[in-house]
PDB file of C-alpha atoms and ligand atoms in Angstrom:
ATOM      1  CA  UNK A 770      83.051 121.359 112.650  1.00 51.00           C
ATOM      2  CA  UNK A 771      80.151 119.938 113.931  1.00 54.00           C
ATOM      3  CA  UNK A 772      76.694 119.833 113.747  1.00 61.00           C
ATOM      4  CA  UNK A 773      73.540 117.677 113.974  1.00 68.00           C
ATOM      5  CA  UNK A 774      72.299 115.042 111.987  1.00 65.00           C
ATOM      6  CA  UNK A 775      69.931 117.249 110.278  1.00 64.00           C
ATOM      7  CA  UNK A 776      72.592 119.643 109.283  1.00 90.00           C
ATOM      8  CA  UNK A 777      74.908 117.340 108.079  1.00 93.00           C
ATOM      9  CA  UNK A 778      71.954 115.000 106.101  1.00 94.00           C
ATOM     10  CA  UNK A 779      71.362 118.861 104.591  1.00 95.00           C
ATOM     11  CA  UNK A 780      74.963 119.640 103.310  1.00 95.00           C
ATOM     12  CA  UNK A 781      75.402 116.126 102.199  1.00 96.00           C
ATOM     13  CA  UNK A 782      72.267 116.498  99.648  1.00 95.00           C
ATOM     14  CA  UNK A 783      73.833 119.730  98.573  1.00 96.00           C
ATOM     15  CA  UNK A 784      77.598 118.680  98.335  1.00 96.00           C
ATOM     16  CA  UNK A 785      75.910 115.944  96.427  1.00 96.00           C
ATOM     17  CA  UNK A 786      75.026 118.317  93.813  1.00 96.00           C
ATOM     18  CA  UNK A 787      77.866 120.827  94.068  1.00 97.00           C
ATOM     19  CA  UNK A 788      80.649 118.665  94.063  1.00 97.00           C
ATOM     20  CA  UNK A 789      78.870 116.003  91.159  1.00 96.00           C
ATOM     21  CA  UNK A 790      81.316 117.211  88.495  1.00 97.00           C
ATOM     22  CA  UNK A 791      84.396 118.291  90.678  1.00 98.00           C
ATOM     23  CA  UNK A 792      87.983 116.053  90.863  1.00 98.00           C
ATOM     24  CA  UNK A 793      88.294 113.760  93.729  1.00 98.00           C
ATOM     25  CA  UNK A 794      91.015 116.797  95.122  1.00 98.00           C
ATOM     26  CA  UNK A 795      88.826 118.840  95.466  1.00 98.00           C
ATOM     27  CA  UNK A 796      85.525 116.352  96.662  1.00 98.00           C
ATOM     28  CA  UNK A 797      88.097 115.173  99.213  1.00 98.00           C
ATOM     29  CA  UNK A 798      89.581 118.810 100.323  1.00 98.00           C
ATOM     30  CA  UNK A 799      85.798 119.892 100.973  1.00 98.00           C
ATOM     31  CA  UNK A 800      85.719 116.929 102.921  1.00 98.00           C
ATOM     32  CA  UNK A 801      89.114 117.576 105.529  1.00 97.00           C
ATOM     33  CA  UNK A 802      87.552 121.488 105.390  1.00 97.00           C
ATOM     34  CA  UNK A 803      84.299 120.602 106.384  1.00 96.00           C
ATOM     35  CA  UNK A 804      84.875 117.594 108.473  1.00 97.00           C
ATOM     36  CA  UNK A 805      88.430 118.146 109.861  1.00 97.00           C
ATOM     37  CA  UNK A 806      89.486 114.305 111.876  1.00 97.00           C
ATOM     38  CA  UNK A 807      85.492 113.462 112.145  1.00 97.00           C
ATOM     39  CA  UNK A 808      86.286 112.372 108.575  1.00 98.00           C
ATOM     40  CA  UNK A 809      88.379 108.809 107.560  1.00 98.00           C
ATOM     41  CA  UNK A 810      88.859 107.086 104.747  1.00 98.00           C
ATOM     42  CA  UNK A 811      87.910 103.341 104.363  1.00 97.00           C
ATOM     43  CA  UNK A 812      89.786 100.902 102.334  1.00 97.00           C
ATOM     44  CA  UNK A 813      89.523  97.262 101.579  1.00 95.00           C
ATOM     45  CA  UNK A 814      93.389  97.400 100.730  1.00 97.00           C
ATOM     46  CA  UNK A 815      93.218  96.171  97.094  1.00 95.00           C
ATOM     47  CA  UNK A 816      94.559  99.152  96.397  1.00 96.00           C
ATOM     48  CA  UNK A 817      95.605 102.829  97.840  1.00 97.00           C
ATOM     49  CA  UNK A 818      94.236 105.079  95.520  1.00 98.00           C
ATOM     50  CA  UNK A 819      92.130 106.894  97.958  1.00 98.00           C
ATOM     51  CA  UNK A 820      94.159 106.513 100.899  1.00 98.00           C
ATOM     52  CA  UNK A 821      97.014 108.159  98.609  1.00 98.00           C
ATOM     53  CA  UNK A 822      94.456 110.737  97.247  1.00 98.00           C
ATOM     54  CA  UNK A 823      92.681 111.688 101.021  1.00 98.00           C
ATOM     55  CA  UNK A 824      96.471 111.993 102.655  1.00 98.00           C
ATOM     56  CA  UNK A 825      97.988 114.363 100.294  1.00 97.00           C
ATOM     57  CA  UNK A 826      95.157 116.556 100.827  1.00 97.00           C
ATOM     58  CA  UNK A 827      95.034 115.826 104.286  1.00 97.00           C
ATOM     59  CA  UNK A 828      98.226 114.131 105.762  1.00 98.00           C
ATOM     60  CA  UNK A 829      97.630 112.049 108.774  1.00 98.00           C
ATOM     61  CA  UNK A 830      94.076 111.183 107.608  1.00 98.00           C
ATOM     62  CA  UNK A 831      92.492 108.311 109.518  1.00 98.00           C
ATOM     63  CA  UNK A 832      92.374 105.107 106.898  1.00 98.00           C
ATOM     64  CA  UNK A 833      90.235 102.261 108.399  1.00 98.00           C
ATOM     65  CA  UNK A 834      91.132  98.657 107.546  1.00 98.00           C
ATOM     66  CA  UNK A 835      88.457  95.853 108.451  1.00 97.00           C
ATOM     67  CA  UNK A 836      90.066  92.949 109.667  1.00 98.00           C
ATOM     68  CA  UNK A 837      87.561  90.204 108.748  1.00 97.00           C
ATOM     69  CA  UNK A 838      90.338  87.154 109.749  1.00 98.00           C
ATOM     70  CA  UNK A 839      89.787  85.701 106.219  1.00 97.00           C
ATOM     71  CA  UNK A 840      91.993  87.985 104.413  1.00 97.00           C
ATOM     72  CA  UNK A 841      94.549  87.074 101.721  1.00 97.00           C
ATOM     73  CA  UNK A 842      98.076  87.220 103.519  1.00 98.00           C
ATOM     74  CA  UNK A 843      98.748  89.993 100.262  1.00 97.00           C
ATOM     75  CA  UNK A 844      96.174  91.916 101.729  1.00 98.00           C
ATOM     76  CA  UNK A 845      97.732  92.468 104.820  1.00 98.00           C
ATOM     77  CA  UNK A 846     100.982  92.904 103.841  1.00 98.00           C
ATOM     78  CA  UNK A 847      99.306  95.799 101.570  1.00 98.00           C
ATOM     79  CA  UNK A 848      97.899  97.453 104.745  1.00 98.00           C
ATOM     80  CA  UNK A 849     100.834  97.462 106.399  1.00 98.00           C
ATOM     81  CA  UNK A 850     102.773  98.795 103.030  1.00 98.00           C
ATOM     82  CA  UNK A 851      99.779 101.497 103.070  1.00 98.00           C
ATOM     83  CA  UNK A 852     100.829 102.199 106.827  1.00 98.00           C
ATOM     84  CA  UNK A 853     104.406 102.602 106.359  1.00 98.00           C
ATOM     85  CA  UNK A 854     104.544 104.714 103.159  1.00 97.00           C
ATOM     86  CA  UNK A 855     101.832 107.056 103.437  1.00 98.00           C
ATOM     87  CA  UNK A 856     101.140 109.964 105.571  1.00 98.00           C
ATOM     88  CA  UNK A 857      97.810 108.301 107.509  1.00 98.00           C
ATOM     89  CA  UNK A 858      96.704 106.810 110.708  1.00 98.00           C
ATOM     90  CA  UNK A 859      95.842 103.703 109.639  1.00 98.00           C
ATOM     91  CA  UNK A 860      92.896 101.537 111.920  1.00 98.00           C
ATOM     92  CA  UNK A 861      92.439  98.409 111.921  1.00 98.00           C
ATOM     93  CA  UNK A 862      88.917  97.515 113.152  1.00 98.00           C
ATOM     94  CA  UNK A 863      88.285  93.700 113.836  1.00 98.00           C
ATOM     95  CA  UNK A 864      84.994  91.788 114.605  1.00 98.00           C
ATOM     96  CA  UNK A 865      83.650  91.039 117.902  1.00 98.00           C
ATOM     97  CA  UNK A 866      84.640  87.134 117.575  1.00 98.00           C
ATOM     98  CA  UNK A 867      87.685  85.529 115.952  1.00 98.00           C
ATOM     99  CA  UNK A 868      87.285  83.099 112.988  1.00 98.00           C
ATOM    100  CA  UNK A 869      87.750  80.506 115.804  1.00 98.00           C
ATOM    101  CA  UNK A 870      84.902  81.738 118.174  1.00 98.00           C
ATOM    102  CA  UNK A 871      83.055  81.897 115.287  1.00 98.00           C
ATOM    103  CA  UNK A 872      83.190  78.702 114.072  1.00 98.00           C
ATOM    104  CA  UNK A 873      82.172  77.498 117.484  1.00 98.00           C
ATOM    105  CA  UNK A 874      79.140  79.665 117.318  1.00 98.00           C
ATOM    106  CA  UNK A 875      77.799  78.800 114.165  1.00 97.00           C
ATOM    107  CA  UNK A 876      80.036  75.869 112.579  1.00 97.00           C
ATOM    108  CA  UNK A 877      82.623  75.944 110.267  1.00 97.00           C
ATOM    109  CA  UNK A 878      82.986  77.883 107.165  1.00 96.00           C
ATOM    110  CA  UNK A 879      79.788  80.604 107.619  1.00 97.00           C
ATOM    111  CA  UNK A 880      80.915  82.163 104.687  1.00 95.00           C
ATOM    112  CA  UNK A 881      79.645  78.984 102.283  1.00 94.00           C
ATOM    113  CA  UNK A 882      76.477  78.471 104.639  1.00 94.00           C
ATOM    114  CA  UNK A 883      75.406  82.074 105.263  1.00 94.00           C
ATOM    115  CA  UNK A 884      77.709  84.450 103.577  1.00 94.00           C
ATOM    116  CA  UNK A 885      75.004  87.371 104.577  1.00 94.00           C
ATOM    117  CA  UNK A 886      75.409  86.817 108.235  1.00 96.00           C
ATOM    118  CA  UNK A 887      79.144  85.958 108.102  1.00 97.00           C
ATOM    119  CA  UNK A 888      79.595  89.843 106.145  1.00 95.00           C
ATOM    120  CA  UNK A 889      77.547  91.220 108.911  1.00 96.00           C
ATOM    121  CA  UNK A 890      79.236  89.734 111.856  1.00 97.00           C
ATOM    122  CA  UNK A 891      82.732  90.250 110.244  1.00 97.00           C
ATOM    123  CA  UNK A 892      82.209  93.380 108.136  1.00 96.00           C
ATOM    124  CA  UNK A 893      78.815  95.397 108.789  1.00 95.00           C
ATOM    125  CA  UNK A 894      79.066  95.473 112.792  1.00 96.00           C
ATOM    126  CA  UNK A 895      82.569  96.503 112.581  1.00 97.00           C
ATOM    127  CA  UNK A 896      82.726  99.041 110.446  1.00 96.00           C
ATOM    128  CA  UNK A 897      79.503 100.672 112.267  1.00 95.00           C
ATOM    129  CA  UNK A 898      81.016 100.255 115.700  1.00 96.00           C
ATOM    130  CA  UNK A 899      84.380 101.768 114.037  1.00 97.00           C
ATOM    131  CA  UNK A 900      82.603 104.807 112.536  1.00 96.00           C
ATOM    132  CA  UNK A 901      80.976 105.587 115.494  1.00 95.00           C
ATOM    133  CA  UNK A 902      83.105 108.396 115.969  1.00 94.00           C
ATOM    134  CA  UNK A 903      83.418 109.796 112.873  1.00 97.00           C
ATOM    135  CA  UNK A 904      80.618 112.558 110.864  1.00 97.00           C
ATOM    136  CA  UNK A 905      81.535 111.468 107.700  1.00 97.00           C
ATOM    137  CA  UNK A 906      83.610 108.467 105.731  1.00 97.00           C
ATOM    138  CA  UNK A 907      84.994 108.127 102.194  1.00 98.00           C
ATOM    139  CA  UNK A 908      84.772 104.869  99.920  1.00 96.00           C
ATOM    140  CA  UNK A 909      86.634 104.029  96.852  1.00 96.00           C
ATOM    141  CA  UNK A 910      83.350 103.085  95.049  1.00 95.00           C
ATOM    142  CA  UNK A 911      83.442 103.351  91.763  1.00 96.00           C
ATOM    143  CA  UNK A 912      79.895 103.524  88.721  1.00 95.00           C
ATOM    144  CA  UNK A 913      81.804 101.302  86.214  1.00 91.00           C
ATOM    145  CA  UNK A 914      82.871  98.503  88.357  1.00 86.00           C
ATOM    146  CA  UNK A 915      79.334  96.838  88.548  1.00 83.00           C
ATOM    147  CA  UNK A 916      75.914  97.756  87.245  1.00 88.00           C
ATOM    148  CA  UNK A 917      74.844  97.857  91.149  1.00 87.00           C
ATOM    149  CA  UNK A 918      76.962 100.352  91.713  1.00 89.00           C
ATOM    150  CA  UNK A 919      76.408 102.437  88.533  1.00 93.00           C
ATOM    151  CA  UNK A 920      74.526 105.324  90.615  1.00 94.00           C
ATOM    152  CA  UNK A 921      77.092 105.546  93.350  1.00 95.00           C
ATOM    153  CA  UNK A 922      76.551 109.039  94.259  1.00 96.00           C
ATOM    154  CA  UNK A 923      79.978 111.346  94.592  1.00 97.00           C
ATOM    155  CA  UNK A 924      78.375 112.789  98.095  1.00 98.00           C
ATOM    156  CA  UNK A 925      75.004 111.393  99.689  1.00 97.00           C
ATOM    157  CA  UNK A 926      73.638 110.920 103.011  1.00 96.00           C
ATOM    158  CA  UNK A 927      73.989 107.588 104.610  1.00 93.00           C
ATOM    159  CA  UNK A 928      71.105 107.077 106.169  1.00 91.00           C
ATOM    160  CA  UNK A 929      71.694 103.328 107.805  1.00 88.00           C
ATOM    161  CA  UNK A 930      74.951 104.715 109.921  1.00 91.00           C
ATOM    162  CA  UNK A 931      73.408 108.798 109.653  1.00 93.00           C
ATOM    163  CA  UNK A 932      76.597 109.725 108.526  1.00 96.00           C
ATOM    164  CA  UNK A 933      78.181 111.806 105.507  1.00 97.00           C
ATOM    165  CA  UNK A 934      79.141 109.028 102.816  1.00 97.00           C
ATOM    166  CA  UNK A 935      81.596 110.214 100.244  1.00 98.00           C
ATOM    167  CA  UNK A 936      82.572 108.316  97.000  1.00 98.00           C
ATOM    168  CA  UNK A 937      85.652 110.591  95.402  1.00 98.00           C
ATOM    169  CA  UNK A 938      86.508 108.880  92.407  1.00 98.00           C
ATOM    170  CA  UNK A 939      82.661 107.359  91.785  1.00 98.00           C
ATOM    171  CA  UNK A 940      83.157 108.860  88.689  1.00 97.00           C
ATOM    172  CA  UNK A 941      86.432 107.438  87.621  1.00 98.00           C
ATOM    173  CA  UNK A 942      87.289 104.675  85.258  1.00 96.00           C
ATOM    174  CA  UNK A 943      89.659 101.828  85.412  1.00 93.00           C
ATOM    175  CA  UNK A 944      91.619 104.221  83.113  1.00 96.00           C
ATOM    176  CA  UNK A 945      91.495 106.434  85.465  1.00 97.00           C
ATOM    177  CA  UNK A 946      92.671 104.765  88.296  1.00 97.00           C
ATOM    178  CA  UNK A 947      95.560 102.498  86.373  1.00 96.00           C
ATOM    179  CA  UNK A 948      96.522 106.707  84.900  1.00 98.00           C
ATOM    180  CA  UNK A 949      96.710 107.734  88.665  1.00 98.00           C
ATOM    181  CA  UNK A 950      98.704 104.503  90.079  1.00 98.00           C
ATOM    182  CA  UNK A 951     101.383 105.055  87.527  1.00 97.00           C
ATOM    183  CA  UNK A 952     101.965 108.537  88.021  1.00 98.00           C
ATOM    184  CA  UNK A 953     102.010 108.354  91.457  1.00 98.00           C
ATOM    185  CA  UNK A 954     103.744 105.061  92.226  1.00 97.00           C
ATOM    186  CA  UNK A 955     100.245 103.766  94.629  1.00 98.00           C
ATOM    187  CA  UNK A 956     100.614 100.714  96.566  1.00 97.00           C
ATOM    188  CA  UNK A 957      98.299  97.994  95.033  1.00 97.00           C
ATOM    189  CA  UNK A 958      97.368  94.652  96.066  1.00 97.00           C
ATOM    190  CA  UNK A 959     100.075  92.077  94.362  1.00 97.00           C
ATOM    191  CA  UNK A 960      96.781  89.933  93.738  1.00 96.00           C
ATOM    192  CA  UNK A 961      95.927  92.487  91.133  1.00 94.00           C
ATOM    193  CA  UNK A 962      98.342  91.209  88.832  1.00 94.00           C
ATOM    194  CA  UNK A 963      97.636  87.621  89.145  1.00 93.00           C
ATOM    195  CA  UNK A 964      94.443  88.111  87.507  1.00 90.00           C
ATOM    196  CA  UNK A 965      92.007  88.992  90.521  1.00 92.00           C
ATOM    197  CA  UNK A 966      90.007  92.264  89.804  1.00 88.00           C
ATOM    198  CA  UNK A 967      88.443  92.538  92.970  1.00 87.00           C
ATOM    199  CA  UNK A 968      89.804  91.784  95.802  1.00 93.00           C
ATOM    200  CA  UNK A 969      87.657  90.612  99.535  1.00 93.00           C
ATOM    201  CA  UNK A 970      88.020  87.651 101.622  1.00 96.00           C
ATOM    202  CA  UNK A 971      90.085  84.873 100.365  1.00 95.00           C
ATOM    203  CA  UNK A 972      87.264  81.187 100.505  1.00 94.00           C
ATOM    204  CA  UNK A 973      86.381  80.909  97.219  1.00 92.00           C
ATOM    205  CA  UNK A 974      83.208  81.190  97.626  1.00 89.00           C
ATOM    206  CA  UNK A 975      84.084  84.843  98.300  1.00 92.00           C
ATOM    207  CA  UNK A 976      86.450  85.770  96.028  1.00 92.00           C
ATOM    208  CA  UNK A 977      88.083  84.403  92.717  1.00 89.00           C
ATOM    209  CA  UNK A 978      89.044  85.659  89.363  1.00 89.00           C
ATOM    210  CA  UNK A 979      86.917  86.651  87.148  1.00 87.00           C
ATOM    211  CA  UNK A 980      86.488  84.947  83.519  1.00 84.00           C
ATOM    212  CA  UNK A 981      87.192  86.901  80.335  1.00 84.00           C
ATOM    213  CA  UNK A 982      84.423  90.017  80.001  1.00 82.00           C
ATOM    214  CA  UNK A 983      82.983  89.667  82.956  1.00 81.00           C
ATOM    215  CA  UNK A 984      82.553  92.720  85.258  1.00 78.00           C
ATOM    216  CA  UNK A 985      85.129  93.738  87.767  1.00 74.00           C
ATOM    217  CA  UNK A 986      82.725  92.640  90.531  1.00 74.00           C
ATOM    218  CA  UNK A 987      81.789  89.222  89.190  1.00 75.00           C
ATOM    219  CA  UNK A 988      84.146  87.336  91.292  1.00 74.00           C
ATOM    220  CA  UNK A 989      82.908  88.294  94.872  1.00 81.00           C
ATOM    221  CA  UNK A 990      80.264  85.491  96.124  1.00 70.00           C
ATOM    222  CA  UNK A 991      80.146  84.207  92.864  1.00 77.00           C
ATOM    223  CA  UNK A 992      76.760  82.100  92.181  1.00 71.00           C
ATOM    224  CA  UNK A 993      75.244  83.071  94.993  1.00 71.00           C
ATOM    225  CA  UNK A 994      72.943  85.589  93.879  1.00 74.00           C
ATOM    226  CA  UNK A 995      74.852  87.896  96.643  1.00 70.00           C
ATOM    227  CA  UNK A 996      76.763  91.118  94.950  1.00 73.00           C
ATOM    228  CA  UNK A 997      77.889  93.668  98.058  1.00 69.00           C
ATOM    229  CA  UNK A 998      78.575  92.751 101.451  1.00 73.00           C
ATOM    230  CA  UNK A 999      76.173  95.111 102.989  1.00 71.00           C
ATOM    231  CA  UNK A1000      78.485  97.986 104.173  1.00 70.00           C
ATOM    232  CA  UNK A1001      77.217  99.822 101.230  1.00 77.00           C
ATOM    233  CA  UNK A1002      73.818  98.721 101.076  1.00 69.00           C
TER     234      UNK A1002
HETATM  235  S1  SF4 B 703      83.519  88.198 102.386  1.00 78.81           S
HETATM  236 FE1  SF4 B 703      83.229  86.003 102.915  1.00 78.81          FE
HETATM  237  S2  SF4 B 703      84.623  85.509 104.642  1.00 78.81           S
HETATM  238 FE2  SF4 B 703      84.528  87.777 104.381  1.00 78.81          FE
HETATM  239  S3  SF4 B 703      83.033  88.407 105.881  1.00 78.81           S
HETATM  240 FE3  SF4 B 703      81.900  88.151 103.933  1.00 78.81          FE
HETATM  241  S4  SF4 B 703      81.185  85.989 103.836  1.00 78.81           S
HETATM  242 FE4  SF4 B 703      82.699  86.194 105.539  1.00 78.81          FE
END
């Protein structure tokens, strides 16, 4: 299908309503019917839940993989598990400079200086350039893993990129999830059982494990006031 920006900003309000109480089957089967390969699937690898969902409604869905250069060697390996096992094209996008080039740019270690800009050079300008192609682009976002991200909307027009943003299991709880991974055998990110809960890039300063009761979210840029790295701001 296509359409114009109008159209789709239209049908994304409406999905948004229609599809609020349906199962992430059938959110994502709308989304292969209605989008056909202008649709992908975006995962951070710390697990495959949605890459596992989106291919068995639609095998060789495109799963896109941003390639920041500071991820956790487990990480990798997981996208290249993800690659081998399921039935999707699997992208990886990388940033415009390496780590290296970088560093030469703006010093060392941008991530404990500036992580804003380092997300946006290494995260934000990839993904856009990546999604360029696409109409629309599904997130493993989920309400109960931080209070910012309680209102996560199942469907909802992305107005930064003007593109379809879908959220599948939004509604889903870590019950859910850990339910769906063991009756489907998903891949998940062997960090996961060494106590991290959320999984990013691997300095400290942007990711470590959480402390007893905190929120699932609480060890990404921890004490730095900073909570999302601006892809789904
Ligand atoms: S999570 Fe950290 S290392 Fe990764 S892009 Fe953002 S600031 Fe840079």
């Amino acid at each position: 299908m296509t359409g114009t920006t109008t159209d789709y900003e239209a049908i994304a309000t409406a999905a948004g309503r229609e599809l609020e109480e349906a199962t992430a089957q059938e959110v994502l089967t709308w989304a292969a019917d209605t989008f056909g390969k202008r649709f992908c699937v975006t995962s951070s690898m710390e697990d495959a839940v949605v890459a596992h969902l989106a291919s068995s409604v639609f095998p060789g869905v495109d799963v896109v993989f941003l390639d920041t250069g500071y991820h956790f060697p487990e990480t990798i390996g997981t996208r290249d598990a993800v690659a081998a096992v399921l039935p999707v094209n699997l992208i990886t996008l990388k940033p415009l400079q390496t780590v290296a080039e970088q560093d030469a740019q703006y010093g060392p270690a941008l991530h404990d200086r500036d992580p804003d800009l380092c997300c946006s050079l290494r995260k934000v300008e990839p993904l856009g350039r990546g999604l360029a192609g696409y109409d629309a682009w599904a997130t493993g976002l989920r309400r109960d893993e931080s209070p910012t991200r309680a209102g996560t909307p199942v469907v909802s027009w992305d107005p930064k990129r003007r593109k379809v943003k879908i959220a599948p299991i939004a509604r889903w709880t870590q019950e859910d999830v850990d339910a769906y991974v063991n009756a489907n055998g998903v891949l998940l990110n062997p960090l996961l059982w060494e106590g991290y809960t959320s999984v990013g890039c691997s300095p400290l300063s942007c990711t470590r494990k959480p402390a007893e009761g905190e929120d699932a979210r609480a060890g990404r840029w921890s004490g730095s006031g900073k909570t999302e790295c601006g892809i789904h701001l």
